[in-house]
Each structure stands twice: as structure tokens, then as C-alpha cells.
Coordinates of C-alpha atoms in Angstrom, one line a residue:
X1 CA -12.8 12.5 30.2
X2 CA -11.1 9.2 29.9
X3 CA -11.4 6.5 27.1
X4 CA -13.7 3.3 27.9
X5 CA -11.7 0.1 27.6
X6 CA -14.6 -0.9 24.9
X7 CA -13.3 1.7 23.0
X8 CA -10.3 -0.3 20.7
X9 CA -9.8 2.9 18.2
X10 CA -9.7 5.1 21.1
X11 CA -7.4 3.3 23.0
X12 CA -5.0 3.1 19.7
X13 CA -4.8 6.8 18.7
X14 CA -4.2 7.8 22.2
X15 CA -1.2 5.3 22.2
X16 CA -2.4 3.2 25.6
X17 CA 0.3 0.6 26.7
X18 CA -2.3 -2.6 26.6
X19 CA -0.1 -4.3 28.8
X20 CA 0.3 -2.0 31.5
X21 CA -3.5 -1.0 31.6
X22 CA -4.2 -4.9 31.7
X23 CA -1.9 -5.0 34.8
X24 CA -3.5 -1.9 36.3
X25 CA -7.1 -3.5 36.0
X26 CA -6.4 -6.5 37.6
X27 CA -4.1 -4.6 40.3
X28 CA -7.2 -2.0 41.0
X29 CA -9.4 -4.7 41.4
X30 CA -7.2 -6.6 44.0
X31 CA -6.9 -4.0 45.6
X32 CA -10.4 -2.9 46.0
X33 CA -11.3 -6.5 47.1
X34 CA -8.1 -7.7 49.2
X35 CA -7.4 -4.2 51.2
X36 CA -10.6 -2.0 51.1
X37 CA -12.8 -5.1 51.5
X38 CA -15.3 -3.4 48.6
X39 CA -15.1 -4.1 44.9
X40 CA -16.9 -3.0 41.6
X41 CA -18.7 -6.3 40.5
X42 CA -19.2 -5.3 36.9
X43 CA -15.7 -4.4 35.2
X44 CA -17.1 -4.8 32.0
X45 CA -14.8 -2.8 29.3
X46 CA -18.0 -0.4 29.4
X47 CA -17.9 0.4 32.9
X48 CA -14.0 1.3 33.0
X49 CA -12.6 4.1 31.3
X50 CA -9.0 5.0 31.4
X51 CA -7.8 8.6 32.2
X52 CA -5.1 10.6 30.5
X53 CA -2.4 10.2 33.3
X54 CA -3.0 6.1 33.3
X55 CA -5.5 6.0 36.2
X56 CA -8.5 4.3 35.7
X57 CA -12.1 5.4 36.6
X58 CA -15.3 2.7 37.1
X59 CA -18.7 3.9 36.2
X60 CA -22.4 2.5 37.1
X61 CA -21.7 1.1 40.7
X62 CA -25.0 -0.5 40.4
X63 CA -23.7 -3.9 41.7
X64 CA -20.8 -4.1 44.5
X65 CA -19.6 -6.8 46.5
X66 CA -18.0 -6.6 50.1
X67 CA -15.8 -8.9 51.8
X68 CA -15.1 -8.9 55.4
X69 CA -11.7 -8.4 57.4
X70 CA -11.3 -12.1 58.0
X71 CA -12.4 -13.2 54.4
X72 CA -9.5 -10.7 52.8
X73 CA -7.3 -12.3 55.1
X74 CA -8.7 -15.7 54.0
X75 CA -8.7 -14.9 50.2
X76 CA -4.8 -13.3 50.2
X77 CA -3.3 -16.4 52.1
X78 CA -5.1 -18.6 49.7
X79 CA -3.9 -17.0 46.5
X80 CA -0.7 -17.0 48.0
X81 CA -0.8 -20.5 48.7
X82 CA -1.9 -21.4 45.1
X83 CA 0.8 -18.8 43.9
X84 CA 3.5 -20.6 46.0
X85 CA 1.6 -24.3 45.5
X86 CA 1.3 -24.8 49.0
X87 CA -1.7 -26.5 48.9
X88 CA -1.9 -28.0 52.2
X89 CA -1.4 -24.0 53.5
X90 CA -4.6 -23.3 51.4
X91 CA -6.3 -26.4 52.8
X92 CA -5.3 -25.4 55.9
X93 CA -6.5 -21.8 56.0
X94 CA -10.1 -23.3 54.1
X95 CA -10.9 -25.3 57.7
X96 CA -9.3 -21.9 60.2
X97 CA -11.8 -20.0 57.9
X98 CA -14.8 -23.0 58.3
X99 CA -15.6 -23.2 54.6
X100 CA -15.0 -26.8 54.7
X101 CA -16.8 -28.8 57.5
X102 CA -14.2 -30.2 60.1
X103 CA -15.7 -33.7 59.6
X104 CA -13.6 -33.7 56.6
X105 CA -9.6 -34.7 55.8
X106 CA -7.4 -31.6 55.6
X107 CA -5.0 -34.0 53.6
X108 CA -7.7 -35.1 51.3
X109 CA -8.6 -31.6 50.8
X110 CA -5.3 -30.6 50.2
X111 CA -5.5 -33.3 47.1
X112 CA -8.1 -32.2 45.6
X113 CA -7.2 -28.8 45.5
X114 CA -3.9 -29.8 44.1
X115 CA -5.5 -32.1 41.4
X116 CA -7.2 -28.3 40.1
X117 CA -3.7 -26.2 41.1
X118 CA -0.9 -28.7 39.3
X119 CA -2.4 -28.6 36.1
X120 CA -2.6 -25.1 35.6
X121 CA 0.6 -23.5 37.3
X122 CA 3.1 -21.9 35.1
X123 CA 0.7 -22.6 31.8
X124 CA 0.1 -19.5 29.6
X125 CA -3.4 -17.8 30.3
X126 CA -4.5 -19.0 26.9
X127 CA -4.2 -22.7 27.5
X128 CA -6.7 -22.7 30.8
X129 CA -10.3 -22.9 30.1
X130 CA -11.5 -20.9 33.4
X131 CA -15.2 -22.1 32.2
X132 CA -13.6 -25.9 33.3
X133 CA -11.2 -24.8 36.4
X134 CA -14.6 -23.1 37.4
X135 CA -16.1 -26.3 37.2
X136 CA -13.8 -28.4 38.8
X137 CA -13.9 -25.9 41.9
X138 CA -17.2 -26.4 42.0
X139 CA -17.2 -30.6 42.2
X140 CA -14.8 -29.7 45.1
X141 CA -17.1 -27.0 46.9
X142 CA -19.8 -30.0 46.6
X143 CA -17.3 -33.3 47.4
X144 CA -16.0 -31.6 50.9
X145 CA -19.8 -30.1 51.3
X146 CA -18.6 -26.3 51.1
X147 CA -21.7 -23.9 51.7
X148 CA -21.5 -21.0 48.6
X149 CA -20.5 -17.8 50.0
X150 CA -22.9 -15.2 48.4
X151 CA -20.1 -12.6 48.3
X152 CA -17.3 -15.1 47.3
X153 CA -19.5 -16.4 44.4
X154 CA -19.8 -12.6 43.7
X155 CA -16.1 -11.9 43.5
X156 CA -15.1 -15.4 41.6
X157 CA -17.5 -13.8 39.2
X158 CA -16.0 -10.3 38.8
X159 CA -12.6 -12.0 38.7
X160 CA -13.5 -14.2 36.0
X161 CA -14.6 -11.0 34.2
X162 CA -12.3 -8.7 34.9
X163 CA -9.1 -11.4 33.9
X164 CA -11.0 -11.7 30.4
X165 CA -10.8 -7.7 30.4
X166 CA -7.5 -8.0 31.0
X167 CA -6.8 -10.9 28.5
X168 CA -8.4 -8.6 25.7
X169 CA -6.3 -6.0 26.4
X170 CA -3.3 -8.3 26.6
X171 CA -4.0 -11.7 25.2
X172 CA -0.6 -13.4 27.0
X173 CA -1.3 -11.5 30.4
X174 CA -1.4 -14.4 32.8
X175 CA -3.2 -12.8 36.3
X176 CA -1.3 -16.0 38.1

């Protein structure tokens, strides 16, 4: 009984704040992932409808990801640490959680990770190219040999999606 975010006309005759349903998106998500530790891994616009009172419903939950109690703990301190630009504090909490080998320099990390942070703090969501920050995360997972995390590769992948849902609905909504 709702209307699917695919659906543009819909969403205009029924007078749906873009903004606010971009916010609500990427809020739901977050929320799903960071405090129930379970998440719908394919927000396409399809697969989410809005409901009359603002709420949103998710259909097909054919592919889910999960994320354990110390991972959500992991994941929130590190967006806060990006958020904040406390780098070392995410370079930090990388080594407590064991995705980068302790052979490797926490200051070095720190670096890197800054190199990829700097760059895009405080720019508009237009002007990042998350195909390249993607990328660039990636040289870094394989410079401090960082083993993949099935699940974390799963929810970098639903992020990725949903922020474009969300930039569709809103083009200046910035998810940092």
C-alpha cells in the first residue's frame, strides 16, 4: 500500500518530501546494520516502498547481510572517527578489531587512511566519485594486507547502493 521509490510520478502526486525520505533511507539502513546487526542488502528503489504516514517498507529479502556485536561496535567508532577525522582513532580501532595484521604501523595506517579521508571531508556528495574512494580503499585493504570480510564487503556494497538511492531522491544529500 505504499509507493516504490522507482515510482517518480508516484512519489510527485502524493507530494513525498525527497529530502526527508532520502534521510529516512539512509537512517533505516543504519540502523538495521549498526544496532540490529541485520540489514536488507538490496535497497534498490524497487525493493523500498514508502508508506502513507512516511514509514518505509523493504520487499524481497532474498539477500541479507549480518554483522556481529563487535563488528557494529567496530563499524560505528570508525564512522565516527572519519566523521570527526580522527584517523589515528579509526586506525586504532582497525588493529583492536584485527583487520589489519599487527606486523603493520598504526601511524602508517593512520596515513593512509587520511590520504582517502582529507580529500573528501566537507565536499558536496556530487563531487566524490565513490567508484574511486572505493578503489582507493581497496589499494589500502591490499598495502596493510587486510583479509576481505564477506559481510563487510556485503554492507560497503549495500551502502554504496543505498547512498545512490538516496542521492536520486535528493541529489545534494551528502550521507557524511
Amino acid at each position: 500500500e505504499g509507493i516504490k521509490l522507482s515510482d517518480d510520478a508516484g512519489l510527485s502526486a502524493a507530494g513525498i518530501n525527497r529530502e526527508a525520505l532520502a534521510v529516512t533511507l539512509i537512517q533505516t539502513f543504519l540502523r538495521h546494520a549498526i544496532r540490529d546487526g541485520f540489514f536488507h542488502a538490496d535497497m534498490h528503489p524497487g525493493n523500498v516502498f514508502v508508506m502513507t504516514d512516511g514509514r518505509l517498507a523493504l520487499i524481497d529479502m532474498g539477500i541479507m547481510g549480518r554483522i556481529g556485536i563487535n563488528e557494529r561496535r567496530f563499524l560505528a567508532e570508525i564512522l565516527y572517527g572519519f566523521i570527526n577525522r580522527n584517523y589515528l582513532k579509526v586506525a586504532e580501532v582497525h588493529f583492536e578489531a584485527g583487520y589489519v595484521p599487527r606486523h603493520h604501523d598504526v601511524d602508517s595506517f593512520a596515513q593512509a587512511i587520511r590520504a582517502i579521508g582529507e580529500p573528501i571531508h566537507g565536499q558536496s556528495a556530487e563531487t566524490v566519485s565513490m567508484a574511486k574512494l572505493l578503489t582507493l580503499l581497496f589499494e589500502v585493504t591490499e598495502l596493510f594486507d587486510m583479509q576481505t570480510r564477506q559481510e563487510l564487503i556485503l554492507l560497503q556494497k549495500t551502502m554504496v547502493v543505498v547512498e545512490g538511492v538516496a542521492r536520486i531522491l535528493d541529489p545534494n544529500f551528502n550521507m557524511w
